[in-house]
């Protein structure tokens, strides 16, 4: 995995997206351990299938994620 990139894309059912801080920090630490570049993350808000399409902030972040 050394030299590769890692991204995180996840959904949370709580409008307070800070609940994902521990998850994202864990992924960052794992990437560091594997000598992988943690290249970013997107956290969307949804409770039902398709709900994330109403999260304009997450959609905007997703468009920039792989650039």
Backbone as JSON, one array per atom type, in Angstrom:
{
  "sequence": "XXXXXXXXXXXXXXXXXXXXXXXXXXXXXXXXXXXXXXXXXXXXXXXXXXXXXXXXXXXXXXXXXXX",
  "N": [[0.81, -1.2, 0.0], [2.12, 1.11, 0.29], [2.86, 4.34, -0.88], [0.51, 4.63, -2.28], [-2.82, 6.1, -2.62], [-5.43, 6.98, -0.31], [-8.88, 7.38, 0.17], [-11.81, 8.51, 1.9], [-15.23, 7.88, 1.96], [-18.24, 8.41, 3.33], [-21.41, 8.0, 5.04], [-23.58, 9.57, 7.35], [-26.15, 9.36, 9.78], [-26.82, 11.39, 11.39], [-27.37, 14.79, 11.72], [-25.24, 16.21, 12.77], [-22.22, 16.11, 11.72], [-19.84, 15.8, 13.0], [-19.68, 13.51, 14.39], [-18.26, 11.66, 13.02], [-15.6, 12.04, 13.39], [-13.83, 10.38, 14.89], [-13.78, 8.04, 13.31], [-12.67, 9.03, 10.88], [-10.17, 9.95, 11.79], [-9.05, 7.54, 12.62], [-8.82, 6.24, 10.15], [-6.97, 7.96, 8.93], [-4.73, 7.52, 10.57], [-4.29, 4.81, 10.06], [-3.63, 4.95, 7.35], [-1.25, 6.38, 7.53], [0.31, 4.52, 8.93], [0.47, 2.52, 7.0], [1.99, 3.78, 5.17], [0.67, 5.28, 3.29], [-0.93, 7.82, 1.38], [-3.32, 9.79, 2.85], [-5.82, 11.1, 1.22], [-8.11, 12.61, 1.52], [-11.59, 13.19, 2.5], [-15.14, 12.62, 2.42], [-18.13, 13.37, 3.97], [-21.4, 12.54, 4.11], [-24.86, 13.36, 4.74], [-27.61, 11.38, 5.53], [-30.68, 9.59, 5.82], [-32.27, 7.81, 4.54], [-32.25, 5.77, 1.54], [-30.85, 7.57, -1.13], [-31.16, 10.05, 0.08], [-28.79, 11.46, 0.49], [-28.39, 12.93, -1.75], [-29.57, 15.32, -1.3], [-27.84, 16.69, 0.24], [-26.13, 19.26, -0.23], [-23.62, 20.32, 0.46], [-21.99, 18.04, 0.9], [-22.09, 16.91, -1.65], [-20.77, 18.86, -3.15], [-18.22, 18.72, -1.99], [-17.57, 16.12, -2.73], [-17.27, 16.36, -5.48], [-14.84, 17.64, -5.66], [-13.1, 15.9, -4.5], [-11.44, 13.91, -5.83], [-9.78, 15.41, -7.42]],
  "CA": [[0.0, 0.0, 0.0], [3.0, 2.28, 0.34], [2.87, 5.19, -2.06], [-0.81, 4.76, -2.88], [-3.69, 7.09, -1.97], [-6.64, 6.48, 0.33], [-9.95, 8.36, 0.38], [-12.93, 7.98, 2.69], [-16.55, 8.39, 1.61], [-19.16, 7.78, 4.28], [-22.7, 8.64, 5.31], [-23.96, 9.56, 8.75], [-27.59, 9.62, 9.93], [-26.95, 12.47, 12.36], [-26.99, 16.05, 11.07], [-23.95, 16.62, 13.32], [-21.22, 15.26, 11.06], [-18.64, 15.64, 13.83], [-19.68, 12.15, 14.95], [-17.35, 10.84, 12.22], [-14.21, 12.45, 13.65], [-13.04, 9.22, 15.31], [-13.61, 7.18, 12.14], [-11.72, 9.63, 9.94], [-8.84, 9.96, 12.42], [-8.57, 6.16, 12.56], [-8.39, 5.98, 8.78], [-5.73, 8.71, 8.72], [-3.65, 6.83, 11.27], [-4.02, 3.58, 9.3], [-2.92, 5.34, 6.13], [0.12, 6.72, 7.93], [0.97, 3.25, 9.26], [0.71, 1.79, 5.75], [2.76, 4.68, 4.31], [-0.28, 5.64, 2.24], [-1.37, 9.21, 1.47], [-4.75, 9.98, 3.09], [-6.04, 12.2, 0.29], [-9.31, 13.37, 1.83], [-12.81, 12.47, 2.85], [-16.45, 13.26, 2.25], [-19.14, 12.84, 4.88], [-22.73, 12.97, 3.71], [-25.94, 13.15, 5.7], [-28.75, 10.69, 4.93], [-31.42, 8.63, 6.64], [-32.9, 6.85, 3.63], [-31.57, 5.73, 0.25], [-31.01, 8.73, -1.98], [-31.18, 11.3, 0.86], [-27.53, 12.19, 0.41], [-28.47, 13.84, -2.9], [-30.05, 16.6, -0.78], [-26.75, 17.28, 1.02], [-25.37, 20.04, -1.21], [-22.23, 20.46, 0.92], [-21.3, 16.77, 0.64], [-21.97, 16.76, -3.1], [-19.71, 19.79, -3.59], [-16.95, 18.15, -1.53], [-17.31, 14.92, -3.52], [-16.79, 16.76, -6.8], [-13.44, 18.07, -5.53], [-12.31, 14.88, -3.79], [-10.42, 13.2, -6.62], [-9.02, 16.34, -8.28]],
  "C": [[0.86, 1.27, 0.0], [2.97, 3.03, -0.99], [1.52, 5.35, -2.74], [-1.62, 5.82, -2.13], [-4.92, 6.41, -1.4], [-7.62, 7.64, 0.48], [-11.02, 7.7, 1.23], [-14.21, 8.68, 2.23], [-17.52, 7.66, 2.52], [-20.42, 8.62, 4.47], [-22.96, 8.54, 6.8], [-25.45, 9.94, 8.83], [-27.87, 10.72, 10.95], [-26.53, 13.77, 11.66], [-25.64, 16.6, 11.56], [-22.87, 15.69, 12.77], [-19.95, 15.07, 11.89], [-18.6, 14.25, 14.47], [-18.74, 11.23, 14.18], [-15.88, 11.15, 12.47], [-13.34, 11.25, 14.01], [-12.77, 8.28, 14.13], [-12.55, 7.74, 11.21], [-10.31, 9.68, 10.51], [-8.23, 8.56, 12.38], [-8.07, 5.82, 11.17], [-7.1, 6.73, 8.44], [-4.54, 8.01, 9.35], [-3.28, 5.53, 10.56], [-3.25, 3.88, 8.03], [-1.46, 5.66, 6.45], [0.92, 5.45, 8.22], [1.35, 2.48, 7.99], [1.52, 2.6, 4.74], [1.96, 5.04, 3.05], [-0.71, 7.09, 2.46], [-2.88, 9.25, 1.71], [-5.13, 11.26, 2.36], [-7.33, 12.97, 0.52], [-10.52, 12.51, 2.12], [-14.04, 13.31, 2.54], [-17.4, 12.56, 3.21], [-20.48, 13.42, 4.45], [-23.74, 12.68, 4.8], [-27.11, 12.5, 4.98], [-29.39, 9.75, 5.95], [-32.06, 7.54, 5.8], [-32.12, 6.84, 2.31], [-31.89, 6.97, -0.59], [-31.01, 10.06, -1.24], [-29.91, 12.13, 0.7], [-27.53, 13.17, -0.78], [-29.01, 15.21, -2.5], [-28.99, 17.32, 0.05], [-25.81, 18.01, 0.06], [-23.89, 20.17, -0.82], [-21.43, 19.2, 0.6], [-21.1, 16.56, -0.86], [-20.87, 17.65, -3.66], [-18.33, 19.26, -3.2], [-16.58, 16.94, -2.38], [-16.77, 15.28, -4.9], [-15.32, 17.13, -6.78], [-12.53, 16.97, -5.02], [-11.19, 14.27, -4.62], [-9.63, 14.1, -7.56], [-7.7, 16.72, -7.68]]
}
